[in-house]
PDB file of C-alpha atoms in Angstrom:
ATOM      1  CA  UNK A  95      20.871   6.590   8.983  1.00 84.00           C
ATOM      2  CA  UNK A  96      17.386   7.885   9.485  1.00 94.00           C
ATOM      3  CA  UNK A  97      13.815   6.850  10.013  1.00 96.00           C
ATOM      4  CA  UNK A  98      10.244   7.983   9.629  1.00 97.00           C
ATOM      5  CA  UNK A  99       6.790   6.937  10.760  1.00 98.00           C
ATOM      6  CA  UNK A 100       3.538   7.809   9.002  1.00 98.00           C
ATOM      7  CA  UNK A 101       0.074   7.287  10.495  1.00 98.00           C
ATOM      8  CA  UNK A 102      -2.996   8.048   8.371  1.00 98.00           C
ATOM      9  CA  UNK A 103      -6.723   7.390   8.587  1.00 98.00           C
ATOM     10  CA  UNK A 104      -9.242   7.491   5.758  1.00 98.00           C
ATOM     11  CA  UNK A 105     -12.986   6.843   5.925  1.00 98.00           C
ATOM     12  CA  UNK A 106     -14.320   4.889   2.944  1.00 98.00           C
ATOM     13  CA  UNK A 107     -18.040   4.455   2.400  1.00 98.00           C
ATOM     14  CA  UNK A 108     -17.900   0.695   1.775  1.00 98.00           C
ATOM     15  CA  UNK A 109     -17.630  -2.568   3.704  1.00 98.00           C
ATOM     16  CA  UNK A 110     -14.325  -3.827   5.062  1.00 98.00           C
ATOM     17  CA  UNK A 111     -14.521  -6.750   2.638  1.00 98.00           C
ATOM     18  CA  UNK A 112     -14.798  -4.392  -0.351  1.00 98.00           C
ATOM     19  CA  UNK A 113     -11.902  -2.240   0.864  1.00 98.00           C
ATOM     20  CA  UNK A 114      -9.744  -5.297   1.610  1.00 98.00           C
ATOM     21  CA  UNK A 115     -10.409  -6.668  -1.889  1.00 97.00           C
ATOM     22  CA  UNK A 116      -9.485  -3.304  -3.447  1.00 98.00           C
ATOM     23  CA  UNK A 117      -6.257  -3.132  -1.386  1.00 97.00           C
ATOM     24  CA  UNK A 118      -5.210  -6.596  -2.523  1.00 96.00           C
ATOM     25  CA  UNK A 119      -6.879  -8.346  -5.454  1.00 94.00           C
ATOM     26  CA  UNK A 120      -7.736  -5.118  -7.313  1.00 95.00           C
ATOM     27  CA  UNK A 121      -4.689  -3.006  -6.397  1.00 96.00           C
ATOM     28  CA  UNK A 122      -3.632  -2.658 -10.025  1.00 95.00           C
ATOM     29  CA  UNK A 123      -6.909  -0.892 -10.848  1.00 97.00           C
ATOM     30  CA  UNK A 124      -6.107   2.152  -8.710  1.00 97.00           C
ATOM     31  CA  UNK A 125      -2.429   2.097  -7.578  1.00 96.00           C
ATOM     32  CA  UNK A 126      -0.885   4.797  -9.724  1.00 95.00           C
ATOM     33  CA  UNK A 127       2.791   4.816  -8.709  1.00 95.00           C
ATOM     34  CA  UNK A 128       5.209   2.729 -10.752  1.00 95.00           C
ATOM     35  CA  UNK A 129       8.941   2.022 -10.699  1.00 95.00           C
ATOM     36  CA  UNK A 130       9.113   0.238 -14.063  1.00 96.00           C
ATOM     37  CA  UNK A 131      11.621   1.769 -16.463  1.00 96.00           C
ATOM     38  CA  UNK A 132      10.274   4.859 -18.216  1.00 95.00           C
ATOM     39  CA  UNK A 133       8.114   4.023 -21.220  1.00 95.00           C
ATOM     40  CA  UNK A 134       7.496   0.420 -20.168  1.00 96.00           C
ATOM     41  CA  UNK A 135       4.033  -0.578 -18.995  1.00 96.00           C
ATOM     42  CA  UNK A 136       3.620  -2.687 -15.887  1.00 97.00           C
ATOM     43  CA  UNK A 137       0.928  -4.398 -13.840  1.00 96.00           C
ATOM     44  CA  UNK A 138       0.530  -5.324 -10.183  1.00 96.00           C
ATOM     45  CA  UNK A 139      -0.210  -8.587  -8.419  1.00 95.00           C
ATOM     46  CA  UNK A 140      -0.877  -8.923  -4.701  1.00 97.00           C
ATOM     47  CA  UNK A 141      -1.218 -12.314  -3.026  1.00 97.00           C
ATOM     48  CA  UNK A 142      -2.849 -11.574   0.380  1.00 97.00           C
ATOM     49  CA  UNK A 143      -1.616 -14.662   2.236  1.00 98.00           C
ATOM     50  CA  UNK A 144       1.309 -15.054   4.652  1.00 98.00           C
ATOM     51  CA  UNK A 145       4.409 -15.197   2.452  1.00 98.00           C
ATOM     52  CA  UNK A 146       2.537 -13.617  -0.465  1.00 98.00           C
ATOM     53  CA  UNK A 147       4.000 -10.704  -2.394  1.00 97.00           C
ATOM     54  CA  UNK A 148       2.935  -7.311  -3.709  1.00 97.00           C
ATOM     55  CA  UNK A 149       4.728  -7.182  -7.068  1.00 96.00           C
ATOM     56  CA  UNK A 150       5.011  -4.815 -10.012  1.00 97.00           C
ATOM     57  CA  UNK A 151       5.660  -6.863 -13.162  1.00 97.00           C
ATOM     58  CA  UNK A 152       7.015  -5.782 -16.542  1.00 97.00           C
ATOM     59  CA  UNK A 153       8.626  -7.830 -19.254  1.00 89.00           C
ATOM     60  CA  UNK A 154       8.769 -11.608 -19.137  1.00 90.00           C
ATOM     61  CA  UNK A 155      10.958 -12.020 -16.040  1.00 93.00           C
ATOM     62  CA  UNK A 156      11.274  -8.445 -14.840  1.00 97.00           C
ATOM     63  CA  UNK A 157       9.697  -6.538 -12.008  1.00 96.00           C
ATOM     64  CA  UNK A 158       9.979  -5.396  -8.431  1.00 95.00           C
ATOM     65  CA  UNK A 159       8.697  -6.675  -5.110  1.00 96.00           C
ATOM     66  CA  UNK A 160       7.019  -3.766  -3.326  1.00 96.00           C
ATOM     67  CA  UNK A 161       6.313  -5.815  -0.225  1.00 96.00           C
ATOM     68  CA  UNK A 162       5.991  -9.257   1.322  1.00 98.00           C
ATOM     69  CA  UNK A 163       2.990 -10.205   3.432  1.00 98.00           C
ATOM     70  CA  UNK A 164       3.791 -11.423   6.927  1.00 98.00           C
ATOM     71  CA  UNK A 165       0.362 -11.170   8.606  1.00 98.00           C
ATOM     72  CA  UNK A 166      -3.227 -11.383   7.356  1.00 98.00           C
ATOM     73  CA  UNK A 167      -6.504 -11.398   9.244  1.00 98.00           C
ATOM     74  CA  UNK A 168      -9.285 -10.999   6.682  1.00 97.00           C
ATOM     75  CA  UNK A 169     -10.924  -8.488   6.506  1.00 97.00           C
ATOM     76  CA  UNK A 170      -9.417  -6.509   9.381  1.00 98.00           C
ATOM     77  CA  UNK A 171      -5.650  -6.306   8.908  1.00 98.00           C
ATOM     78  CA  UNK A 172      -2.771  -6.966   6.563  1.00 98.00           C
ATOM     79  CA  UNK A 173       0.928  -6.304   7.298  1.00 98.00           C
ATOM     80  CA  UNK A 174       3.802  -6.135   4.823  1.00 98.00           C
ATOM     81  CA  UNK A 175       7.496  -5.384   4.800  1.00 97.00           C
ATOM     82  CA  UNK A 176       9.500  -4.257   1.798  1.00 94.00           C
ATOM     83  CA  UNK A 177      11.119  -1.343   0.031  1.00 90.00           C
ATOM     84  CA  UNK A 178       7.811   0.123  -1.203  1.00 88.00           C
ATOM     85  CA  UNK A 179       9.607   1.709  -4.129  1.00 83.00           C
ATOM     86  CA  UNK A 180      12.548   3.070  -2.100  1.00 85.00           C
ATOM     87  CA  UNK A 181      16.081   2.270  -3.222  1.00 86.00           C
ATOM     88  CA  UNK A 182      19.031   1.195  -1.123  1.00 88.00           C
ATOM     89  CA  UNK A 183      19.578  -0.003   2.421  1.00 92.00           C
ATOM     90  CA  UNK A 184      16.075   0.558   3.784  1.00 93.00           C
ATOM     91  CA  UNK A 185      13.830  -1.472   6.062  1.00 94.00           C
ATOM     92  CA  UNK A 186      10.178  -0.608   5.615  1.00 96.00           C
ATOM     93  CA  UNK A 187       6.982  -2.053   7.097  1.00 98.00           C
ATOM     94  CA  UNK A 188       3.409  -1.015   6.541  1.00 97.00           C
ATOM     95  CA  UNK A 189       0.092  -2.095   8.003  1.00 98.00           C
ATOM     96  CA  UNK A 190      -3.469  -1.613   6.836  1.00 98.00           C
ATOM     97  CA  UNK A 191      -6.154  -1.893   9.546  1.00 98.00           C
ATOM     98  CA  UNK A 192      -9.807  -1.859   8.553  1.00 98.00           C
ATOM     99  CA  UNK A 193     -12.346  -0.905  11.219  1.00 98.00           C
ATOM    100  CA  UNK A 194     -16.128  -0.805  10.878  1.00 98.00           C
ATOM    101  CA  UNK A 195     -17.352   2.753  11.398  1.00 97.00           C
ATOM    102  CA  UNK A 196     -20.584   4.591  10.599  1.00 97.00           C
ATOM    103  CA  UNK A 197     -21.706   2.025   8.033  1.00 97.00           C
ATOM    104  CA  UNK A 198     -18.369   2.093   6.231  1.00 98.00           C
ATOM    105  CA  UNK A 199     -14.696   1.411   6.850  1.00 98.00           C
ATOM    106  CA  UNK A 200     -12.071   3.430   8.664  1.00 98.00           C
ATOM    107  CA  UNK A 201      -8.804   2.494   6.970  1.00 98.00           C
ATOM    108  CA  UNK A 202      -5.773   3.060   9.177  1.00 98.00           C
ATOM    109  CA  UNK A 203      -2.288   3.021   7.682  1.00 98.00           C
ATOM    110  CA  UNK A 204       0.929   2.740   9.662  1.00 98.00           C
ATOM    111  CA  UNK A 205       4.197   2.941   7.710  1.00 98.00           C
ATOM    112  CA  UNK A 206       7.654   2.931   9.277  1.00 97.00           C
ATOM    113  CA  UNK A 207      10.994   3.024   7.504  1.00 97.00           C
ATOM    114  CA  UNK A 208      14.597   3.081   8.678  1.00 96.00           C
ATOM    115  CA  UNK A 209      18.009   2.942   7.085  1.00 95.00           C
ATOM    116  CA  UNK A 210      19.550   5.217   4.493  1.00 94.00           C
ATOM    117  CA  UNK A 211      16.536   7.518   4.297  1.00 94.00           C
ATOM    118  CA  UNK A 212      16.683  10.486   1.954  1.00 92.00           C
ATOM    119  CA  UNK A 213      15.603  13.759   3.547  1.00 91.00           C
ATOM    120  CA  UNK A 214      12.530  14.217   1.323  1.00 94.00           C
ATOM    121  CA  UNK A 215      11.219  10.643   1.544  1.00 94.00           C
ATOM    122  CA  UNK A 216       9.044  11.117   4.618  1.00 95.00           C
ATOM    123  CA  UNK A 217       7.163  14.048   3.063  1.00 96.00           C
ATOM    124  CA  UNK A 218       6.971  12.303  -0.327  1.00 95.00           C
ATOM    125  CA  UNK A 219       5.565   9.138   1.262  1.00 96.00           C
ATOM    126  CA  UNK A 220       3.100  11.093   3.408  1.00 97.00           C
ATOM    127  CA  UNK A 221       1.801  12.898   0.320  1.00 97.00           C
ATOM    128  CA  UNK A 222       1.848   9.672  -1.707  1.00 97.00           C
ATOM    129  CA  UNK A 223      -0.114   7.674   0.867  1.00 97.00           C
ATOM    130  CA  UNK A 224      -2.626  10.495   1.292  1.00 98.00           C
ATOM    131  CA  UNK A 225      -3.175  10.590  -2.488  1.00 98.00           C
ATOM    132  CA  UNK A 226      -3.257   6.789  -2.900  1.00 97.00           C
ATOM    133  CA  UNK A 227      -5.662   6.104  -0.043  1.00 98.00           C
ATOM    134  CA  UNK A 228      -7.590   9.360   0.251  1.00 98.00           C
ATOM    135  CA  UNK A 229      -8.152   9.950  -3.458  1.00 98.00           C
ATOM    136  CA  UNK A 230      -7.403   6.935  -5.665  1.00 98.00           C
ATOM    137  CA  UNK A 231      -8.522   4.056  -3.410  1.00 98.00           C
ATOM    138  CA  UNK A 232     -11.456   5.983  -1.929  1.00 98.00           C
ATOM    139  CA  UNK A 233     -12.765   6.979  -5.380  1.00 98.00           C
ATOM    140  CA  UNK A 234     -12.200   3.488  -6.777  1.00 98.00           C
ATOM    141  CA  UNK A 235     -14.126   1.745  -3.993  1.00 98.00           C
ATOM    142  CA  UNK A 236     -16.911   4.271  -3.572  1.00 98.00           C
ATOM    143  CA  UNK A 237     -17.612   4.536  -7.310  1.00 95.00           C
ATOM    144  CA  UNK A 238     -17.502   0.778  -7.972  1.00 85.00           C
TER     145      UNK A 238
END
């Protein structure tokens, strides 16, 4: 058994509403990581309502739930729980907080996981989140 906690902040030069929309409705435009079988294309859907799901879909009835929404306060916060691509007996929860700052948005991420945690997962998730939010999301929103 193990656990990890990741806390990140990223300034994005855009409104909270724009960042929230990119995190949810437009997630498939910038989210690069996939768990679909090799060679099979997939797409993402994200329903930002309580009980909604963040899903990677491939095939007619195939896919994976990356997270389930359990709290939404538009445009300031969204909380999810789910495997987030990890396999096995893992509990994972992640929160996006969006704060107004200097004419843009300070995006705060909190991600905790516990269970059968592989030794490298914390570092891999830290690097993954930094790349997703600090490069892919930031570039997507600021260049839109």
